[in-house]
PDB file of C-alpha atoms in Angstrom:
ATOM      1  CA  MET A  80       0.000   0.000   0.000  1.00 34.00           C
ATOM      2  CA  GLU A  81       1.394   3.378  -0.964  1.00 45.00           C
ATOM      3  CA  LEU A  82       1.388   6.041   1.715  1.00 45.00           C
ATOM      4  CA  LEU A  83       1.062   9.741   1.054  1.00 50.00           C
ATOM      5  CA  THR A  84       3.863  11.425   2.882  1.00 57.00           C
ATOM      6  CA  LEU A  85       3.213  14.044   5.530  1.00 61.00           C
ATOM      7  CA  LEU A  86       4.728  16.654   3.226  1.00 60.00           C
ATOM      8  CA  THR A  87       2.246  15.818   0.473  1.00 65.00           C
ATOM      9  CA  LYS A  88      -0.699  16.038   2.860  1.00 69.00           C
ATOM     10  CA  LEU A  89       0.501  19.369   4.260  1.00 70.00           C
ATOM     11  CA  THR A  90       1.032  20.745   0.741  1.00 72.00           C
ATOM     12  CA  ILE A  91      -2.507  19.799  -0.294  1.00 74.00           C
ATOM     13  CA  ILE A  92      -3.984  21.336   2.881  1.00 78.00           C
ATOM     14  CA  PHE A  93      -1.934  24.521   2.388  1.00 77.00           C
ATOM     15  CA  PHE A  94      -3.036  25.018  -1.220  1.00 76.00           C
ATOM     16  CA  LEU A  95      -6.695  24.302  -0.461  1.00 78.00           C
ATOM     17  CA  THR A  96      -6.599  26.790   2.422  1.00 83.00           C
ATOM     18  CA  PHE A  97      -4.840  29.315   0.197  1.00 79.00           C
ATOM     19  CA  LEU A  98      -7.412  28.934  -2.598  1.00 77.00           C
ATOM     20  CA  ILE A  99     -10.382  29.239  -0.241  1.00 80.00           C
ATOM     21  CA  SER A 100      -9.023  32.330   1.527  1.00 80.00           C
ATOM     22  CA  TRP A 101      -7.993  33.888  -1.813  1.00 76.00           C
ATOM     23  CA  THR A 102     -11.497  33.308  -3.192  1.00 77.00           C
ATOM     24  CA  PHE A 103     -13.183  34.973  -0.203  1.00 77.00           C
ATOM     25  CA  TRP A 104     -10.745  37.900  -0.363  1.00 76.00           C
ATOM     26  CA  THR A 105     -11.449  38.316  -4.101  1.00 73.00           C
ATOM     27  CA  ILE A 106     -15.230  38.295  -3.546  1.00 75.00           C
ATOM     28  CA  LYS A 107     -14.892  40.865  -0.755  1.00 75.00           C
ATOM     29  CA  THR A 108     -12.694  43.101  -2.958  1.00 72.00           C
ATOM     30  CA  PHE A 109     -15.173  42.825  -5.839  1.00 69.00           C
ATOM     31  CA  LYS A 110     -18.037  43.914  -3.564  1.00 73.00           C
ATOM     32  CA  ILE A 111     -16.032  46.918  -2.315  1.00 71.00           C
ATOM     33  CA  GLY A 112     -15.241  47.969  -5.887  1.00 71.00           C
ATOM     34  CA  ASN A 113     -11.426  48.196  -5.859  1.00 71.00           C
ATOM     35  CA  LYS A 114     -10.759  47.278  -9.508  1.00 73.00           C
ATOM     36  CA  LYS A 115      -6.934  47.415  -9.422  1.00 73.00           C
ATOM     37  CA  LEU A 116      -6.743  45.040  -6.487  1.00 73.00           C
ATOM     38  CA  PHE A 117      -9.396  42.828  -8.068  1.00 70.00           C
ATOM     39  CA  LYS A 118      -7.335  42.550 -11.294  1.00 74.00           C
ATOM     40  CA  PHE A 119      -4.255  41.613  -9.242  1.00 75.00           C
ATOM     41  CA  GLN A 120      -6.266  38.952  -7.441  1.00 73.00           C
ATOM     42  CA  ILE A 121      -7.284  37.407 -10.755  1.00 75.00           C
ATOM     43  CA  ILE A 122      -3.930  37.697 -12.590  1.00 78.00           C
ATOM     44  CA  PHE A 123      -1.624  36.567  -9.752  1.00 77.00           C
ATOM     45  CA  PRO A 124      -3.190  33.107  -9.191  1.00 76.00           C
ATOM     46  CA  SER A 125      -3.561  32.491 -12.921  1.00 76.00           C
ATOM     47  CA  ILE A 126       0.237  32.778 -13.250  1.00 80.00           C
ATOM     48  CA  PHE A 127       1.426  31.540  -9.845  1.00 80.00           C
ATOM     49  CA  LEU A 128      -0.737  28.444  -9.344  1.00 77.00           C
ATOM     50  CA  PRO A 129       0.084  26.732 -12.684  1.00 82.00           C
ATOM     51  CA  LEU A 130       3.803  27.252 -11.966  1.00 83.00           C
ATOM     52  CA  ILE A 131       3.481  25.670  -8.518  1.00 81.00           C
ATOM     53  CA  PHE A 132       1.351  22.833  -9.922  1.00 78.00           C
ATOM     54  CA  GLY A 133       3.933  22.212 -12.667  1.00 80.00           C
ATOM     55  CA  LEU A 134       6.778  22.136 -10.133  1.00 81.00           C
ATOM     56  CA  ILE A 135       4.911  19.616  -7.967  1.00 79.00           C
ATOM     57  CA  LEU A 136       4.201  17.443 -11.019  1.00 78.00           C
ATOM     58  CA  TYR A 137       7.864  17.645 -12.072  1.00 81.00           C
ATOM     59  CA  ILE A 138       9.038  16.478  -8.645  1.00 80.00           C
ATOM     60  CA  TYR A 139       6.462  13.732  -8.118  1.00 78.00           C
ATOM     61  CA  MET A 140       6.467  12.352 -11.675  1.00 79.00           C
ATOM     62  CA  GLY A 141      10.114  12.852 -12.686  1.00 82.00           C
ATOM     63  CA  TYR A 142      11.619   9.600 -11.491  1.00 85.00           C
ATOM     64  CA  PRO A 143      12.277   6.834 -14.076  1.00 88.00           C
ATOM     65  CA  SER A 144       9.155   4.922 -15.100  1.00 85.00           C
ATOM     66  CA  ASP A 145      10.898   1.576 -14.515  1.00 89.00           C
ATOM     67  CA  TRP A 146      11.071   2.398 -10.807  1.00 89.00           C
ATOM     68  CA  GLY A 147       7.276   2.342 -10.673  1.00 85.00           C
ATOM     69  CA  LYS A 148       7.265  -1.314 -11.760  1.00 88.00           C
ATOM     70  CA  ILE A 149       8.852  -2.486  -8.501  1.00 89.00           C
ATOM     71  CA  GLU A 150       6.405  -4.273  -6.203  1.00 88.00           C
ATOM     72  CA  LYS A 151       6.617  -5.984  -2.858  1.00 87.00           C
ATOM     73  CA  GLY A 152       7.100  -9.724  -3.205  1.00 87.00           C
ATOM     74  CA  GLN A 153       9.247  -9.597  -6.364  1.00 89.00           C
ATOM     75  CA  LYS A 154      12.508 -11.526  -6.454  1.00 90.00           C
ATOM     76  CA  ARG A 155      15.804  -9.635  -6.568  1.00 88.00           C
ATOM     77  CA  GLN A 156      16.625 -11.046 -10.007  1.00 89.00           C
ATOM     78  CA  THR A 157      13.338  -9.650 -11.366  1.00 91.00           C
ATOM     79  CA  VAL A 158      14.204  -6.211  -9.965  1.00 90.00           C
ATOM     80  CA  LEU A 159      17.670  -6.388 -11.528  1.00 89.00           C
ATOM     81  CA  ASN A 160      16.116  -7.353 -14.884  1.00 92.00           C
ATOM     82  CA  ILE A 161      13.675  -4.414 -14.748  1.00 92.00           C
ATOM     83  CA  ILE A 162      15.976  -1.667 -13.479  1.00 91.00           C
ATOM     84  CA  GLY A 163      19.485  -2.936 -14.073  1.00 88.00           C
ATOM     85  CA  LYS A 164      22.549  -3.057 -11.873  1.00 89.00           C
ATOM     86  CA  PRO A 165      22.356  -0.842  -8.771  1.00 88.00           C
ATOM     87  CA  GLU A 166      24.792   2.040  -8.262  1.00 86.00           C
ATOM     88  CA  ILE A 167      25.336   0.879  -4.672  1.00 82.00           C
ATOM     89  CA  ASP A 168      24.990  -2.836  -3.977  1.00 76.00           C
ATOM     90  CA  TRP A 169      24.550  -3.323  -0.237  1.00 73.00           C
ATOM     91  CA  TRP A 170      23.665  -6.961  -0.470  1.00 70.00           C
ATOM     92  CA  GLU A 171      25.284  -7.636   2.930  1.00 73.00           C
ATOM     93  CA  ILE A 172      22.486  -5.562   4.501  1.00 76.00           C
ATOM     94  CA  LYS A 173      19.923  -6.684   1.887  1.00 83.00           C
ATOM     95  CA  ALA A 174      19.455  -3.423  -0.016  1.00 86.00           C
ATOM     96  CA  ASP A 175      20.112  -1.963  -3.456  1.00 88.00           C
ATOM     97  CA  ILE A 176      20.324   1.772  -4.141  1.00 90.00           C
ATOM     98  CA  TYR A 177      19.690   3.445  -7.502  1.00 91.00           C
ATOM     99  CA  PHE A 178      20.165   7.101  -8.502  1.00 91.00           C
ATOM    100  CA  LYS A 179      18.916   9.306 -11.326  1.00 90.00           C
ATOM    101  CA  LEU A 180      20.945  12.499 -11.433  1.00 87.00           C
ATOM    102  CA  LYS A 181      19.573  15.803 -12.703  1.00 85.00           C
ATOM    103  CA  TYR A 182      20.943  19.337 -12.628  1.00 82.00           C
ATOM    104  CA  LYS A 183      21.088  20.376  -8.938  1.00 83.00           C
ATOM    105  CA  SER A 184      18.816  17.476  -7.937  1.00 87.00           C
ATOM    106  CA  TRP A 185      18.567  13.709  -7.957  1.00 90.00           C
ATOM    107  CA  TYR A 186      16.156  10.861  -7.344  1.00 91.00           C
ATOM    108  CA  ARG A 187      17.072   7.899  -5.156  1.00 92.00           C
ATOM    109  CA  LEU A 188      15.440   4.468  -5.062  1.00 92.00           C
ATOM    110  CA  ASP A 189      16.152   2.194  -2.096  1.00 91.00           C
ATOM    111  CA  VAL A 190      15.000  -1.406  -2.551  1.00 90.00           C
ATOM    112  CA  ILE A 191      14.982  -3.493   0.644  1.00 89.00           C
ATOM    113  CA  TYR A 192      14.994  -7.299   0.637  1.00 88.00           C
ATOM    114  CA  ASN A 193      14.518  -9.989   3.255  1.00 85.00           C
ATOM    115  CA  THR A 194      16.858 -12.946   3.618  1.00 76.00           C
ATOM    116  CA  ASP A 195      15.100 -14.835   0.800  1.00 74.00           C
ATOM    117  CA  THR A 196      15.881 -12.114  -1.782  1.00 81.00           C
ATOM    118  CA  VAL A 197      12.243 -11.004  -1.875  1.00 87.00           C
ATOM    119  CA  VAL A 198      11.396  -7.277  -1.970  1.00 88.00           C
ATOM    120  CA  THR A 199       9.918  -6.234   1.380  1.00 89.00           C
ATOM    121  CA  GLY A 200       9.888  -2.513   0.688  1.00 89.00           C
ATOM    122  CA  TYR A 201      11.128   0.361  -1.394  1.00 90.00           C
ATOM    123  CA  MET A 202      11.439   4.139  -1.126  1.00 90.00           C
ATOM    124  CA  ILE A 203      11.674   6.786  -3.831  1.00 90.00           C
ATOM    125  CA  ASN A 204      13.062  10.117  -2.638  1.00 90.00           C
ATOM    126  CA  TYR A 205      13.790  13.454  -4.329  1.00 89.00           C
ATOM    127  CA  TYR A 206      16.799  15.521  -3.272  1.00 90.00           C
ATOM    128  CA  PHE A 207      17.354  19.157  -4.271  1.00 86.00           C
ATOM    129  CA  GLY A 208      20.634  20.971  -3.709  1.00 82.00           C
ATOM    130  CA  THR A 209      24.278  19.956  -3.540  1.00 78.00           C
ATOM    131  CA  LYS A 210      25.693  16.711  -2.138  1.00 76.00           C
ATOM    132  CA  THR A 211      26.463  18.407   1.190  1.00 81.00           C
ATOM    133  CA  ASN A 212      23.513  20.812   1.485  1.00 82.00           C
ATOM    134  CA  TYR A 213      20.195  19.469   0.209  1.00 83.00           C
ATOM    135  CA  THR A 214      16.462  19.239   0.819  1.00 83.00           C
ATOM    136  CA  HIS A 215      14.864  15.809   0.954  1.00 84.00           C
ATOM    137  CA  ILE A 216      11.285  15.124  -0.257  1.00 82.00           C
ATOM    138  CA  PRO A 217       9.869  11.601   0.144  1.00 83.00           C
ATOM    139  CA  ILE A 218       7.822  10.694  -2.946  1.00 84.00           C
ATOM    140  CA  LYS A 219       6.833   7.059  -2.593  1.00 82.00           C
ATOM    141  CA  LEU A 220       7.128   4.788   0.422  1.00 81.00           C
ATOM    142  CA  CYS A 221       6.152   1.135   0.476  1.00 81.00           C
ATOM    143  CA  ILE A 222       7.566  -0.870   3.384  1.00 78.00           C
ATOM    144  CA  THR A 223       6.273  -3.995   5.110  1.00 70.00           C
ATOM    145  CA  LYS A 224       6.592  -4.058   8.874  1.00 65.00           C
ATOM    146  CA  GLU A 225       7.570  -7.518  10.029  1.00 58.00           C
TER     147      GLU A 225
END
């Protein structure tokens, strides 16, 4: 079962609250008759909100499509056939790590196995910044608690 991260839930709540309060403020301004402020209230969201929506889509949909084919219960050999050789092979602790580098950001896939080489969980994370100073956004989390 995929879990929405706390960050995703907070982002959705923030934008819904923002849209509702912006709508009430716009209606109040329209009733008062301030046309300059009313135009700003219409133009600003029509530019700002699509940019924010596009950025969120870029972050949450930008990881490689093959990573989405990983499921709990798959064998390690199946994962290696789908994705390829991991960048970091931590087989001694039963994990493989994959990266997709972008300019000033990267995606990371951690695949966790049990002792029988069966996938028990995986995490897809987005990192923005440099290797020493970055922001971490969890995108997809699917882990079995045993």
